[in-house]
Coordinates of C-alpha atoms and ligand atoms in Angstrom, one line a residue:
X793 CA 0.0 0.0 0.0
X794 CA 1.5 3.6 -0.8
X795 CA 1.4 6.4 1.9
X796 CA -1.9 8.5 1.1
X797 CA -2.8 12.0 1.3
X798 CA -6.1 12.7 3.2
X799 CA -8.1 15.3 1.5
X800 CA -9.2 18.0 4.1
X801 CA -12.6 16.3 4.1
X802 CA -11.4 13.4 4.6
X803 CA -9.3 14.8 7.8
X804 CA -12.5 16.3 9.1
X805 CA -13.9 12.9 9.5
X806 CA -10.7 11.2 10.9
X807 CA -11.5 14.5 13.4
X808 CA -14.2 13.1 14.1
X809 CA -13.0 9.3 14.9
X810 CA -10.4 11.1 16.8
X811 CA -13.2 12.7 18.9
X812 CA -14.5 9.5 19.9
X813 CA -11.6 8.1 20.8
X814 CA -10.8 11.3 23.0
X815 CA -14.0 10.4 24.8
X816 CA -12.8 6.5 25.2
X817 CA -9.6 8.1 27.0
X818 CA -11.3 10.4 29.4
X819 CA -14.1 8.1 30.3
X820 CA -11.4 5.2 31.3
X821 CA -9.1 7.7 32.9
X822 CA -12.4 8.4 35.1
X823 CA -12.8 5.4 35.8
X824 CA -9.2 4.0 36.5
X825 CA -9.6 3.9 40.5
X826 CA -8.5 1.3 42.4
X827 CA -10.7 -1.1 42.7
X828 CA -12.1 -1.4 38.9
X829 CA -10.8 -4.4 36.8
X830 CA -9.5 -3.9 33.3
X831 CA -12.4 -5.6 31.6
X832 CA -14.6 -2.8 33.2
X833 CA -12.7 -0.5 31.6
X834 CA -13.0 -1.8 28.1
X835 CA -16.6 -1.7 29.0
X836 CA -16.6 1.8 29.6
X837 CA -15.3 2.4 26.6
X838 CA -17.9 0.4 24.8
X839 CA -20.7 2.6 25.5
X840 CA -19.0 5.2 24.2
X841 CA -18.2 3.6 21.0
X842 CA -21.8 2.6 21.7
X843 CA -22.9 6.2 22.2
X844 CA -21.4 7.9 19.5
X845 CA -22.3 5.2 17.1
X846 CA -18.6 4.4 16.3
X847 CA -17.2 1.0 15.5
X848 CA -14.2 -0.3 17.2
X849 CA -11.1 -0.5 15.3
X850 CA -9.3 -3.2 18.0
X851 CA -12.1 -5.6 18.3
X852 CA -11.1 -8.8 16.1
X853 CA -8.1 -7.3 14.5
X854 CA -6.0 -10.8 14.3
X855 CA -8.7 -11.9 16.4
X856 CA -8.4 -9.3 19.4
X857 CA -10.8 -9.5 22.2
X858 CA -11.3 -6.3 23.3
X859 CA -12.1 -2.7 22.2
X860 CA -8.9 -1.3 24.4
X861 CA -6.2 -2.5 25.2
X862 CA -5.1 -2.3 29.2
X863 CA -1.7 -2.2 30.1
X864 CA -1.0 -2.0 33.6
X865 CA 2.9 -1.5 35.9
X866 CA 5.4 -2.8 33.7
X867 CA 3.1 -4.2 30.7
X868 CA 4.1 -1.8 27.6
X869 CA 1.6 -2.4 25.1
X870 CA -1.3 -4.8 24.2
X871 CA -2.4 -6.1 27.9
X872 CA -6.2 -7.7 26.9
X873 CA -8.8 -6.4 29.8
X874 CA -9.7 -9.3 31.6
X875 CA -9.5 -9.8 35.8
X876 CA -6.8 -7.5 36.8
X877 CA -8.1 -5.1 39.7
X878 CA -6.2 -1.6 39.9
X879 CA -4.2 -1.1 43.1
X880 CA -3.4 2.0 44.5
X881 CA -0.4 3.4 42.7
X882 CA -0.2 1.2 40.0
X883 CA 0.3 3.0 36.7
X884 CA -2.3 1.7 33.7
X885 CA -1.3 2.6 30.1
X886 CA -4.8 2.9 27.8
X887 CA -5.0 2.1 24.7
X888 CA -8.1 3.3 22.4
X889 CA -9.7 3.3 18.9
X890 CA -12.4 4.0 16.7
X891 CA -13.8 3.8 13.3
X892 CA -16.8 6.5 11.7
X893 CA -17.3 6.4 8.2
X894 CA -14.4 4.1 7.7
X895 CA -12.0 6.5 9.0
X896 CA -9.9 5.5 11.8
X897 CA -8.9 7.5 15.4
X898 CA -6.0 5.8 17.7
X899 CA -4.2 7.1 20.8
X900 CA -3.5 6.2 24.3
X901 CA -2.0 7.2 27.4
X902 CA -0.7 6.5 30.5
X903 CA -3.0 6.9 34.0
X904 CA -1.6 7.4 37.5
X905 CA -4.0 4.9 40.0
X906 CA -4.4 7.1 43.2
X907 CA -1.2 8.5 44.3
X908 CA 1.8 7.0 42.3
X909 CA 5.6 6.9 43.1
X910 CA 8.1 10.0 42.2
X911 CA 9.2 7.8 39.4
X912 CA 6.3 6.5 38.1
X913 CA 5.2 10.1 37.8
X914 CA 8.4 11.4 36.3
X915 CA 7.6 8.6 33.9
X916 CA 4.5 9.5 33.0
X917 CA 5.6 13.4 32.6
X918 CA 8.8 12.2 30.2
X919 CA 7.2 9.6 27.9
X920 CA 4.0 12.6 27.5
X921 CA 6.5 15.2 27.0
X922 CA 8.5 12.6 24.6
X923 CA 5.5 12.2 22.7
X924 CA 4.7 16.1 22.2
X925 CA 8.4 16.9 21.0
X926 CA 7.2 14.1 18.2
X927 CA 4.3 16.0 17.5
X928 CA 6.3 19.1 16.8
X929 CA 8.1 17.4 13.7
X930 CA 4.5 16.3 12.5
X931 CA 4.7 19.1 9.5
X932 CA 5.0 19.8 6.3
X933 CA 8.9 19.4 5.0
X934 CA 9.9 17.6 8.0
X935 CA 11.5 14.2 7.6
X936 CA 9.5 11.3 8.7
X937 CA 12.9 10.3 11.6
X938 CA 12.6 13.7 12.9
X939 CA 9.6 12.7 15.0
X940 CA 11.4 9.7 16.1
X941 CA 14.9 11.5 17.0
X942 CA 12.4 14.4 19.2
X943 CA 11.2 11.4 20.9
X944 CA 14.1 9.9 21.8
X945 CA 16.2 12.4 22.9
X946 CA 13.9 13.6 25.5
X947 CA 13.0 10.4 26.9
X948 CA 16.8 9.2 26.8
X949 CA 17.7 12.9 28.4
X950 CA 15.7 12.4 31.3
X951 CA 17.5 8.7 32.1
X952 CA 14.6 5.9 30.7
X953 CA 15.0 3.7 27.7
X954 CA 12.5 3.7 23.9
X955 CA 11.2 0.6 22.5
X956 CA 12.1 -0.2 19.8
X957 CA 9.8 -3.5 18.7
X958 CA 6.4 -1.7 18.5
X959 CA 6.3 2.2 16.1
X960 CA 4.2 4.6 15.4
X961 CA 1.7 4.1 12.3
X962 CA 0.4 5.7 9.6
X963 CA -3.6 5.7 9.8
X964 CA -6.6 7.1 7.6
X965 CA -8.8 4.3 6.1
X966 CA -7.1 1.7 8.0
X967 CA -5.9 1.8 11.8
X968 CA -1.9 0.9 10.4
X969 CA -0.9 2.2 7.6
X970 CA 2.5 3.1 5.8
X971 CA 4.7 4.5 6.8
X972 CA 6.3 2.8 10.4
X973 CA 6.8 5.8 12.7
X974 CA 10.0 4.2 14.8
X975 CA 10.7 6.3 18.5
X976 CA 13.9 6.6 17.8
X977 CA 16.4 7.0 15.2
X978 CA 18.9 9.9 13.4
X979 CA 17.2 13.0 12.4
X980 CA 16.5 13.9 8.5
X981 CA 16.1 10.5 7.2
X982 CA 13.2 9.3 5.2
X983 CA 10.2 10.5 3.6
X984 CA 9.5 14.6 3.6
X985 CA 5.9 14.6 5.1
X986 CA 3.6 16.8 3.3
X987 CA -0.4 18.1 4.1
X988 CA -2.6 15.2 4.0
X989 CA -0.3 12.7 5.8
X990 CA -1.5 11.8 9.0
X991 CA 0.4 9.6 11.4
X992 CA 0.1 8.1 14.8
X993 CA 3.0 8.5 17.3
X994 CA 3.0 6.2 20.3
X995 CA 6.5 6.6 22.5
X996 CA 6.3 3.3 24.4
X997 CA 9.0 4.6 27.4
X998 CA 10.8 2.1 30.0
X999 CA 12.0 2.8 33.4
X1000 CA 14.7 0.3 32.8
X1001 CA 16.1 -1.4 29.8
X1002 CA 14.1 -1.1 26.5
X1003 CA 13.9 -5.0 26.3
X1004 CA 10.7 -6.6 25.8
X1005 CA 9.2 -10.0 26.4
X1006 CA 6.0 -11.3 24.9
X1007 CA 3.7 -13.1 27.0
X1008 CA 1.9 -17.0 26.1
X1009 CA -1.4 -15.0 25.3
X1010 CA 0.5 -14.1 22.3
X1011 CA -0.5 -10.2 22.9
X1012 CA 1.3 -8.8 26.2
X1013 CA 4.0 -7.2 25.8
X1014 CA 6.2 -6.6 29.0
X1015 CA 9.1 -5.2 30.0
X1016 CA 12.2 -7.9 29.9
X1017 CA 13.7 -6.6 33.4
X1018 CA 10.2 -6.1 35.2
X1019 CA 10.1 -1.8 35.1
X1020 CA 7.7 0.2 34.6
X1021 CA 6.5 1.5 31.2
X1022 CA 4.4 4.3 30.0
X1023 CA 2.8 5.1 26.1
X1024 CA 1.1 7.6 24.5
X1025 CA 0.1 7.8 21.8
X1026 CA -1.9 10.6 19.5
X1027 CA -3.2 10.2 15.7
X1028 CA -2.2 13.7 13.9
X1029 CA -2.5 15.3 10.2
X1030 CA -0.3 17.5 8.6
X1031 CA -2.2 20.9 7.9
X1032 CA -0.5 23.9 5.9
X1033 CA -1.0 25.5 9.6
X1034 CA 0.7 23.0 11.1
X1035 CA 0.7 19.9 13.6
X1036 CA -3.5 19.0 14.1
X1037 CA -3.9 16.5 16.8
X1038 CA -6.8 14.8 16.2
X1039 CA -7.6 12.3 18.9
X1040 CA -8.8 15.6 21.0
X1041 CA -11.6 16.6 22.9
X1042 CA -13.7 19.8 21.4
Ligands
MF3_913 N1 -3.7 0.8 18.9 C1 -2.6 -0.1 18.8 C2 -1.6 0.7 18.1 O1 -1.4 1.8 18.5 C3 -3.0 -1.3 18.1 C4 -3.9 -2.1 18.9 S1 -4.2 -3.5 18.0 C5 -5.1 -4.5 19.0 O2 -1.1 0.5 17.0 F1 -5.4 -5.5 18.3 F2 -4.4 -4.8 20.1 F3 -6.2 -3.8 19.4
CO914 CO1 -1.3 3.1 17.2

């Protein structure tokens, strides 16, 4: 598949995906108290899809249970809600996505479980601040490994490691799309991004080593020495203005 450019009404219904998904992340962040299992938050987030008349983008993709994914402590990416009861100052990365008119939204972040550890927060406040410094690159005459080589140097600079097995995405009519979107790299390598590519950026950020381990379920990914990890993750368009995030609230 070659790398599309989204037309500007085709953007304003990625906007509105984006939306949705938005709500998904705010209603689960509510949520996220100790006490609440993971399944209940994919839950919540159905009856937003629900709500909003949105399909889910996660639910059967190579079979996937779920219409979130729930990644809590020192899972990085793809934990399936199930059992798992939030405890007081665990950290819980969120992972959400929706489809309207067969355009796609994505983007997930990272939620602090009562009152979290010093580290755990500086975590959380580096991998978000990892992901903006991406963003900023997210414009027209950039190259595509100047998002990756913002992210990496601020979540290197402040001591904690980038995955490097699971990128960033290109999304529109389809939740991954060309080009990959790596965390990491040298800067002004690859393709010059022009208006109408849109691209989710998803810093995956380790306390410790950037090793990861997949688990028998074939879908959670952990961290190989057992630290914490954080994500986030926004789907964003290149406008002649600029940067648009689109998985935002109004
Ligand atoms: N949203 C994830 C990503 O950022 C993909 C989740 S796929 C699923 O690329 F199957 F786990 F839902
Ligand atoms: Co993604």
């Amino acid at each position: 598949m070659p790398i599309t450019l989204k037309s500007a009404e085709e953007i304003a219904k990625m906007r509105r995906a984006g939306r949705v998904v938005a709500e998904m992340l705010e209603a689960c962040a509510t949520a996220a108290r100790p006490g609440i299992t993971t399944a209940d938050l994919d839950k919540v987030a159905r009856e937003v899809l629900a709500k909003r008349r949105a399909k889910s983008n996660f639910l059967g993709y190579h079979g996937y249970p779920a219409v979130i994914c729930t990644s809590p402590n020192d899972v990085i990416v793809h934990g399936i809600p199930g059992d798992y009861r939030l405890e007081e100052g665990d950290i819980i990365s969120i992972d959400c996505g929706a489809i309207i008119e067969g355009w796609h939204g994505d983007a997930a972040r990272t939620i602090p479980v009562g009152e979290i550890s010093e580290e755990a927060r500086k975590l959380l406040t580096v991998t978000e601040d990892s992901l903006w410094a991406g963003i900023e690159h997210v414009r027209k005459g950039a190259r595509l490994s100047d998002i990756g080589h913002a992210v990496q140097t601020v979540a290197e600079g402040a001591g904690f490691s980038v995955v490097r097995e699971y990128v960033g995405h290109g999304i529109g009519r389809a939740m991954h799309e060309e080009p990959q979107v790596p965390n990491y790299g040298d800067p002004g390598k690859g393709m010059k991004l022009k208006v109408g590519h849109c691209l989710a950026v998803e810093p995956m950020v380790n306390l410790g080593s950037p090793e990861t381990q997949l688990n028998d379920d074939g879908w959670t990914v952990i961290t190989a020495d057992g630290s914490l990890s954080a994500h986030f993750e926004h789907s964003i368009a290149v406008t002649e203005d600029g940067p648009e995030v689109l998985t935002v609230l109004d």
